[in-house]
Coordinates of C-alpha atoms in Angstrom, one line a residue:
M17 CA 26.5 22.6 -32.6
P18 CA 29.6 24.0 -30.8
Q19 CA 29.6 23.1 -27.1
Y20 CA 31.7 26.2 -26.2
Q21 CA 31.0 29.9 -26.9
E22 CA 33.9 32.3 -27.6
L23 CA 34.2 35.2 -25.2
P24 CA 35.4 38.7 -26.4
C25 CA 38.5 38.3 -24.2
G26 CA 39.5 35.1 -26.1
G27 CA 38.3 32.6 -23.5
Q28 CA 35.5 30.0 -23.7
V29 CA 32.5 29.2 -21.6
L30 CA 30.6 25.9 -21.7
D31 CA 27.2 26.2 -23.4
I32 CA 25.0 24.0 -21.1
D33 CA 22.1 23.6 -23.6
A34 CA 24.5 22.6 -26.4
A35 CA 26.3 20.2 -24.0
L36 CA 23.1 18.5 -23.0
K37 CA 21.7 18.4 -26.5
D38 CA 24.9 16.9 -28.0
G39 CA 24.8 14.2 -25.3
I40 CA 28.1 14.7 -23.6
L41 CA 26.4 14.1 -20.3
G42 CA 24.3 11.1 -21.5
C43 CA 21.0 13.0 -21.4
G44 CA 19.9 14.3 -24.7
P45 CA 16.5 15.9 -25.1
E46 CA 13.4 13.9 -26.1
P47 CA 10.9 15.1 -28.6
G48 CA 8.7 17.7 -27.0
D49 CA 11.3 18.9 -24.5
G50 CA 11.7 22.7 -24.4
A51 CA 15.0 24.4 -24.2
L52 CA 16.5 25.0 -20.8
G53 CA 15.4 28.5 -20.7
D54 CA 11.9 28.0 -22.0
G55 CA 9.5 30.5 -20.5
G56 CA 6.9 27.8 -20.0
K57 CA 9.0 25.9 -17.5
Q58 CA 8.2 26.4 -13.8
P59 CA 11.3 26.8 -11.7
V60 CA 11.6 24.0 -9.2
E61 CA 14.3 23.8 -6.5
L62 CA 16.9 21.2 -7.3
R63 CA 16.7 19.4 -4.0
K64 CA 12.9 19.2 -4.3
M65 CA 13.2 17.8 -7.8
M66 CA 15.7 15.1 -6.7
D67 CA 13.6 14.1 -3.7
E68 CA 10.5 13.8 -5.8
L69 CA 12.3 11.7 -8.4
D70 CA 13.8 9.5 -5.8
A71 CA 10.4 9.0 -4.1
A72 CA 9.0 7.9 -7.4
G73 CA 11.9 5.6 -8.1
D74 CA 12.9 7.7 -11.2
G75 CA 16.1 9.4 -10.0
G76 CA 17.8 9.1 -13.3
G77 CA 15.1 7.8 -15.6
D78 CA 16.5 5.2 -17.9
E79 CA 20.0 6.7 -17.7
V80 CA 22.7 6.6 -15.0
V81 CA 23.4 9.9 -13.2
P82 CA 26.7 11.1 -14.6
A83 CA 29.6 10.3 -12.2
V84 CA 30.8 13.9 -12.3
F85 CA 27.6 14.9 -10.5
I86 CA 28.2 12.5 -7.6
C87 CA 29.8 13.7 -4.3
P88 CA 32.7 11.4 -3.5
I89 CA 31.8 11.5 0.2
S90 CA 28.1 10.7 0.3
L91 CA 27.9 9.1 -3.2
E92 CA 24.8 11.1 -3.8
P93 CA 24.1 13.8 -6.5
M94 CA 25.4 17.2 -5.5
V95 CA 23.1 20.3 -5.0
D96 CA 25.8 22.8 -4.0
P97 CA 29.1 21.7 -5.4
V98 CA 32.3 23.4 -4.2
T99 CA 35.9 22.8 -5.2
L100 CA 38.9 22.5 -2.9
C101 CA 42.4 23.7 -3.7
T102 CA 43.3 20.2 -4.9
G103 CA 40.8 20.5 -7.7
Q104 CA 38.4 17.9 -6.2
T105 CA 34.7 18.8 -6.0
Y106 CA 32.3 17.9 -3.1
E107 CA 28.9 18.7 -1.8
R108 CA 29.3 21.8 0.4
A109 CA 27.6 20.3 3.5
N110 CA 29.7 17.1 3.3
I111 CA 33.1 18.7 2.9
S112 CA 32.3 21.3 5.5
R113 CA 31.5 18.5 8.0
W114 CA 34.8 16.8 7.0
L115 CA 36.8 20.0 7.7
A116 CA 34.8 20.7 10.9
L117 CA 36.1 17.3 12.3
G118 CA 39.6 18.6 12.1
H119 CA 40.7 16.9 8.9
R120 CA 43.2 18.9 6.8
T121 CA 43.4 16.6 3.8
C122 CA 41.4 16.1 0.7
P123 CA 39.1 13.1 1.2
T124 CA 39.7 11.7 -2.3
T125 CA 43.4 12.3 -2.9
M126 CA 44.5 12.5 0.8
Q127 CA 46.7 15.5 -0.2
E128 CA 47.3 18.0 2.6
L129 CA 45.3 21.2 2.1
W130 CA 47.3 24.3 1.8
D131 CA 44.1 26.3 1.7
D132 CA 40.7 25.3 3.2
A133 CA 38.7 27.8 1.0
L134 CA 35.6 26.3 -0.7
T135 CA 35.1 27.7 -4.2
P136 CA 31.5 27.3 -5.6
N137 CA 31.5 25.4 -8.8
A138 CA 28.8 27.3 -10.6
T139 CA 29.3 25.6 -14.0
L140 CA 28.8 22.1 -12.5
R141 CA 25.8 23.3 -10.5
Q142 CA 24.2 24.5 -13.7
L143 CA 24.9 21.3 -15.4
I144 CA 23.4 19.3 -12.6
A145 CA 20.3 21.5 -12.5
A146 CA 19.9 21.3 -16.2
W147 CA 20.2 17.5 -16.2
F148 CA 17.7 16.9 -13.4
S149 CA 15.3 19.6 -14.8
R150 CA 15.1 17.6 -18.0
R151 CA 14.5 14.3 -16.2
Y152 CA 11.9 16.0 -14.0
T153 CA 10.1 17.5 -17.0
R154 CA 9.9 14.1 -18.6
F155 CA 8.8 12.4 -15.4
K156 CA 6.0 14.9 -15.0
K157 CA 4.8 14.3 -18.5
R158 CA 4.8 10.5 -18.0
S159 CA 3.0 10.9 -14.6
A160 CA 0.3 13.1 -16.2
D161 CA -0.2 10.5 -18.9
Y162 CA -0.5 7.7 -16.3
H163 CA -2.8 9.7 -14.1
G164 CA -5.0 10.6 -17.0
R165 CA -5.2 7.0 -18.2
A166 CA -6.0 5.8 -14.6
A167 CA -8.8 8.4 -14.3
D168 CA -10.2 7.3 -17.7
L169 CA -10.3 3.7 -16.7
V170 CA -12.1 4.5 -13.5
H171 CA -14.7 6.6 -15.3
G172 CA -15.2 3.8 -17.9
L173 CA -15.8 1.3 -15.1
R174 CA -18.2 3.7 -13.4
G175 CA -20.0 4.7 -16.5
T176 CA -19.1 8.4 -16.0
A177 CA -16.9 8.7 -19.1
V178 CA -17.4 11.6 -21.5
P179 CA -19.3 11.0 -23.8
R180 CA -21.4 9.1 -21.3
R181 CA -21.5 5.3 -21.7
Q182 CA -22.7 2.3 -19.8
P183 CA -20.3 0.9 -17.2
L184 CA -17.9 -1.7 -18.6
K185 CA -19.0 -5.3 -18.2
G186 CA -17.7 -8.8 -18.6
Q187 CA -14.2 -9.2 -20.1
A188 CA -13.9 -5.5 -20.8
R189 CA -14.3 -4.8 -17.1
V190 CA -11.7 -7.4 -16.2
A191 CA -9.3 -6.0 -18.8
A192 CA -9.8 -2.4 -17.5
L193 CA -9.2 -3.5 -13.9
R194 CA -6.1 -5.4 -14.9
E195 CA -4.7 -2.4 -16.6
L196 CA -5.6 -0.2 -13.6
R197 CA -3.8 -2.7 -11.3
S198 CA -0.7 -2.6 -13.5
L199 CA -0.7 1.3 -13.4
A200 CA -1.1 1.3 -9.6
S201 CA 1.6 -1.3 -8.9
N202 CA 4.2 0.3 -11.3
H203 CA 3.5 4.0 -10.5
Q204 CA 2.7 4.7 -6.8
S205 CA 1.5 8.2 -7.5
V206 CA -1.3 6.8 -9.7
T207 CA -3.1 5.5 -6.5
K208 CA -4.0 9.1 -5.6
A209 CA -5.4 9.7 -9.0
I210 CA -7.5 6.5 -8.7
A211 CA -8.9 7.8 -5.4
E212 CA -9.6 11.3 -6.7
A213 CA -11.6 9.8 -9.7
G214 CA -13.9 7.9 -7.3
G215 CA -12.0 4.6 -7.7
V216 CA -12.2 3.5 -4.0
S217 CA -16.0 3.5 -3.9
L218 CA -16.1 1.8 -7.3
L219 CA -13.7 -1.0 -6.2
T220 CA -15.6 -1.5 -2.9
S221 CA -18.9 -1.8 -4.8
L222 CA -17.5 -4.4 -7.1
L223 CA -16.9 -6.8 -4.1
G224 CA -20.0 -8.8 -3.3
P225 CA -21.7 -12.2 -3.2
F226 CA -22.2 -12.3 -7.0
T227 CA -18.7 -11.0 -8.0
S228 CA -16.6 -13.3 -10.1
H229 CA -13.1 -14.1 -8.7
S230 CA -11.5 -12.6 -11.9
V231 CA -13.1 -9.3 -11.0
G232 CA -12.6 -9.6 -7.2
S233 CA -8.9 -10.5 -7.5
E234 CA -8.1 -7.4 -9.5
A235 CA -10.2 -5.2 -7.3
V236 CA -8.5 -6.5 -4.1
A237 CA -5.0 -6.1 -5.7
I238 CA -5.7 -2.4 -6.5
L239 CA -7.1 -1.8 -3.0
V240 CA -3.9 -3.1 -1.3
S241 CA -1.6 -1.3 -3.8
G242 CA -1.5 1.9 -1.7
V243 CA -4.9 3.5 -2.6
P244 CA -5.9 5.7 0.3
L245 CA -8.8 4.0 2.2
D246 CA -10.7 6.2 4.6
A247 CA -12.9 5.0 7.5
D248 CA -16.0 4.8 5.4
A249 CA -14.3 2.7 2.8
K250 CA -13.0 0.3 5.4
A251 CA -16.4 0.1 7.1
A252 CA -18.0 -0.8 3.7
L253 CA -15.3 -3.5 3.1
M254 CA -16.1 -5.1 6.5
Q255 CA -19.6 -6.0 5.4
P256 CA -20.1 -9.7 5.8
A257 CA -20.8 -10.3 2.0
K258 CA -17.6 -8.6 1.0
V259 CA -15.5 -10.4 3.7
S260 CA -17.0 -13.7 2.6
L261 CA -15.9 -13.1 -1.0
V262 CA -12.4 -12.2 0.2
V263 CA -12.2 -15.4 2.3
D264 CA -13.4 -17.5 -0.7
M265 CA -10.6 -16.0 -2.8
L266 CA -8.1 -16.6 0.0
N267 CA -9.0 -20.3 -0.2
E268 CA -9.4 -20.7 -4.0
G269 CA -7.4 -18.0 -5.7
A270 CA -3.9 -17.9 -7.2
V271 CA -1.1 -17.3 -4.8
D272 CA -0.9 -13.6 -5.6
T273 CA -4.6 -13.2 -5.0
K274 CA -4.3 -15.1 -1.6
I275 CA -1.5 -12.8 -0.5
N276 CA -3.5 -9.7 -1.5
C277 CA -6.6 -11.0 0.4
V278 CA -4.5 -11.5 3.5
R279 CA -3.1 -8.0 3.2
L280 CA -6.6 -6.5 2.8
I281 CA -7.8 -8.3 5.9
R282 CA -4.8 -6.9 7.9
I283 CA -5.6 -3.4 6.6
L284 CA -9.1 -3.7 7.9
M285 CA -7.9 -5.1 11.3
E286 CA -6.0 -1.8 11.8
E287 CA -9.2 0.2 11.7
K288 CA -10.6 1.3 15.1
G289 CA -14.1 0.1 14.3
F290 CA -12.9 -3.4 13.4
R291 CA -15.0 -6.2 14.9
P292 CA -12.8 -9.1 16.0
E293 CA -15.5 -11.6 15.3
T294 CA -15.0 -10.8 11.6
V295 CA -11.9 -13.1 11.6
A296 CA -13.5 -15.8 13.7
S297 CA -14.0 -18.0 10.6
L298 CA -12.6 -21.5 10.2
S299 CA -12.5 -21.0 6.5
L300 CA -10.3 -17.8 6.9
L301 CA -8.0 -19.5 9.4
A302 CA -7.6 -22.6 7.3
G303 CA -6.9 -20.6 4.2
S304 CA -4.2 -18.6 6.1
M305 CA -2.7 -21.8 7.4
R306 CA -2.7 -23.3 3.9
L307 CA -0.8 -20.2 2.6
V308 CA 1.8 -20.7 5.4
R309 CA 2.3 -24.3 4.5
D310 CA 3.0 -23.5 0.8
K311 CA 6.8 -23.2 1.1
R312 CA 7.2 -22.4 -2.6
H313 CA 6.1 -18.8 -2.0
Q314 CA 8.0 -17.1 0.9
D315 CA 5.9 -13.9 0.5
G316 CA 2.8 -16.0 1.1
V317 CA 4.3 -17.7 4.2
A318 CA 5.2 -14.4 5.7
A319 CA 1.8 -12.8 4.9
G320 CA -0.1 -15.8 6.4
L321 CA 2.0 -15.8 9.6
E322 CA 1.5 -12.1 10.1
L323 CA -2.3 -12.4 9.7
L324 CA -2.5 -15.4 12.1
N325 CA -0.3 -13.5 14.6
S326 CA -2.6 -10.5 14.4
I327 CA -5.7 -12.6 14.9
C328 CA -4.2 -14.2 18.0
A329 CA -3.5 -10.8 19.4
V330 CA -6.9 -9.2 18.8
H331 CA -9.3 -12.1 19.3
R332 CA -8.5 -14.6 22.0
P333 CA -11.5 -17.0 21.2
A334 CA -9.9 -17.5 17.8
R335 CA -6.9 -19.2 19.4
S336 CA -8.9 -22.3 20.1
M337 CA -10.2 -22.3 16.6
I338 CA -6.6 -22.0 15.2
V339 CA -5.6 -25.0 17.4
S340 CA -8.6 -27.0 16.1
I341 CA -7.4 -26.8 12.4
G342 CA -4.1 -28.5 13.5
A343 CA -2.0 -25.3 13.4
V344 CA 0.2 -26.2 16.4
Q345 CA 1.7 -29.4 14.9
Q346 CA 2.0 -27.8 11.4
L347 CA 3.8 -24.8 12.7
V348 CA 6.1 -26.8 15.0
E349 CA 7.1 -29.1 12.0
L350 CA 7.7 -26.0 9.8
L351 CA 10.0 -24.3 12.3
P352 CA 13.3 -25.7 11.0
E353 CA 12.4 -24.9 7.3
L354 CA 11.2 -21.3 7.8
A355 CA 13.2 -18.3 6.6
T356 CA 14.8 -16.4 9.5
E357 CA 12.4 -13.5 9.3
C358 CA 9.4 -15.9 9.6
V359 CA 10.6 -17.8 12.7
E360 CA 9.8 -15.1 15.2
P361 CA 6.1 -14.6 14.1
A362 CA 5.6 -18.4 14.0
L363 CA 6.9 -18.7 17.6
D364 CA 4.7 -15.8 18.6
I365 CA 1.7 -17.7 17.3
L366 CA 2.7 -20.9 19.1
D367 CA 3.2 -18.9 22.3
A368 CA -0.3 -17.4 22.0
L369 CA -1.8 -20.8 21.3
A370 CA -0.1 -22.3 24.3
S371 CA -2.1 -19.9 26.5
V372 CA -5.3 -22.0 25.9
P373 CA -5.6 -25.6 27.2
E374 CA -6.1 -27.1 23.8
G375 CA -2.9 -25.4 22.6
M376 CA -0.9 -26.7 25.6
T377 CA -2.1 -30.3 24.9
A378 CA -1.3 -30.0 21.2
L379 CA 2.3 -28.8 22.0
K380 CA 2.7 -31.7 24.4
D381 CA 1.4 -34.3 21.9
C382 CA 3.5 -33.1 19.0
P383 CA 6.7 -35.3 18.8
R384 CA 8.8 -32.5 17.2
T385 CA 8.1 -29.8 19.8
I386 CA 11.1 -30.5 22.1
P387 CA 13.8 -31.1 19.4
N388 CA 12.7 -28.2 17.2
A389 CA 12.4 -25.8 20.2
V390 CA 15.9 -26.9 21.5
R391 CA 17.4 -26.3 18.1
L392 CA 16.2 -22.7 18.1
L393 CA 17.8 -21.8 21.4
M394 CA 20.5 -19.1 20.9
R395 CA 20.1 -19.4 17.1
V396 CA 17.9 -16.6 15.7
S397 CA 17.4 -13.8 18.3
E398 CA 16.9 -13.3 22.0
A399 CA 13.1 -13.0 21.4
C400 CA 13.1 -16.4 19.6
T401 CA 15.1 -17.9 22.4
Q402 CA 12.5 -16.5 24.9
R403 CA 9.6 -18.1 22.9
A404 CA 11.3 -21.4 22.5
L405 CA 12.0 -21.6 26.2
S406 CA 8.4 -20.8 26.9
M407 CA 7.3 -23.8 24.7
L408 CA 9.8 -26.1 26.5
W409 CA 8.6 -24.9 29.9
V410 CA 5.0 -25.6 29.0
V411 CA 5.7 -29.2 27.8
C412 CA 8.2 -30.1 30.6
R413 CA 5.8 -28.9 33.3
M414 CA 2.9 -30.9 32.0
V415 CA 4.7 -34.2 31.9
P416 CA 8.2 -33.7 33.5
E417 CA 8.9 -37.4 33.9
E418 CA 8.7 -37.9 30.2
S419 CA 9.6 -34.5 28.7
A420 CA 12.7 -33.7 30.8
P421 CA 14.7 -36.8 29.9
A422 CA 13.7 -36.4 26.2
A423 CA 14.8 -32.7 26.3
L424 CA 18.1 -33.6 27.8
E425 CA 18.6 -36.3 25.2
V426 CA 18.5 -33.7 22.4
G427 CA 21.0 -31.3 24.1
L428 CA 18.8 -29.0 26.2
A429 CA 21.1 -28.9 29.2
A430 CA 24.1 -27.6 27.2
K431 CA 21.9 -25.0 25.5
L432 CA 20.4 -23.8 28.8
L433 CA 23.9 -23.4 30.3
L434 CA 24.8 -21.4 27.2
V435 CA 21.8 -19.1 27.8
I436 CA 22.7 -18.6 31.4
Q437 CA 26.3 -17.7 30.6
S438 CA 25.4 -15.4 27.6
G439 CA 24.6 -11.7 27.6
C440 CA 20.8 -12.3 27.5
G441 CA 18.5 -10.4 29.8
P442 CA 18.0 -11.4 33.4
E443 CA 14.5 -12.7 32.9
L444 CA 15.6 -15.0 30.2
K445 CA 18.5 -16.3 32.3
Q446 CA 16.1 -16.9 35.2
Q447 CA 13.7 -18.9 33.0
A448 CA 16.6 -21.0 31.7
S449 CA 17.8 -21.6 35.3
E450 CA 14.3 -22.8 36.4
L451 CA 14.0 -25.1 33.4
L452 CA 17.4 -26.5 34.1
K453 CA 16.4 -27.1 37.7
L454 CA 13.3 -28.9 36.6
C455 CA 15.3 -31.2 34.3
T456 CA 17.8 -32.1 37.1
M457 CA 14.9 -33.3 39.3
H458 CA 14.0 -36.0 36.8
C459 CA 17.3 -37.6 36.1
T460 CA 20.4 -38.8 37.9
S461 CA 23.5 -36.6 38.4
T462 CA 25.6 -38.9 36.2
V463 CA 23.1 -38.7 33.3
F464 CA 22.7 -34.9 33.7
L465 CA 26.5 -34.3 33.6
A466 CA 26.8 -36.5 30.6
K467 CA 24.1 -34.7 28.7
C468 CA 25.7 -31.4 29.5
K469 CA 28.8 -32.5 27.6
L470 CA 31.1 -31.2 30.3
T471 CA 34.7 -32.2 30.6
K472 CA 35.9 -34.1 33.7
T473 CA 37.7 -31.0 35.0
I474 CA 34.6 -28.9 34.9
Q475 CA 32.6 -31.8 36.5

């Protein structure tokens, strides 16, 4: 098919439909697609289409957005392309901002502009609209298929399918839940369809004392995939029998199941009607700590730390229980091996545990508290330095005659001087000064200066 149509005056104009169908822009039609001007198509604003495709992670489908559609300034697809006198095309808002800043050159070629007029590029705008319209149509068709399939699965599990049948049981139930979980995790918009079909009440009802872990793990995975949970659903999930099942799966399930159980508990903790005593369970705390210790799965480490940190914040009595399962020594020993983003929540937990007598004693008795805390000073962030100083302060005040020399031996004095001379906040500097003063009271001046690693001139 010719991609250009002859005009009476002898010129040519690009036939957009033909160009797209012949694939010159890498986006040929799929079976079932209508022509660009089909009367059945609903007009959708180009920007709205792009935003919806981006939100769904389907900005270009399986194909790359043609480079000619990309603005050289923002590197994003253009909605209102305009052309400069140099022949280069830009998004109107971006090039207008460039000119408003006083630039009189073309951003791409750096040629001086002899004319700052912006000429609308109508042909390119039509091509962009046509390309994204086709992608949008296909995206909507796929979404409708996914939504319909999700609704069918929910009705099959509930026994409300047409024609009416008994609810799915046994392996058929597990298979349906697994497919529903896959749809929800791969297509975020499906979660709304699940809720509209009554999926939330169904999934909540599946969790109970007689639920198998194969069913429970799939139900929990769907519940934490983004399905909207209202106050009633969260209240139902906080029933003791349901929480007990979630805790059992946290201790005995696969790693992914454990992570999902932790996420579900955190979702419930955010509800206003949450009862803190719900998390006052040694089994729950031990399961979370076991997840933190499994260094093979960083997502699990982060999820476990976040849950323990939240529990310490909302339920003070749980702090003593966390200490009783050996969390202080385990966390202290893990500090050097944790990923950077996990260090701060781990220190937050240790700081909370140090507020109870058992936690203070556990910090003092752990042989790695001082060296690991000193190593973290001025290493990760100011907040981490603050928490590490607090740990050192607790230990050194409890047994200064033992802890102060040990801390100086591993380089505390030099680190404290570095904190004092840094750009840290005044409270942190004051804390470092007080700890440095405490250390000087329990060693000779000669030893102190030697441990500071100062030169003779500075001494």
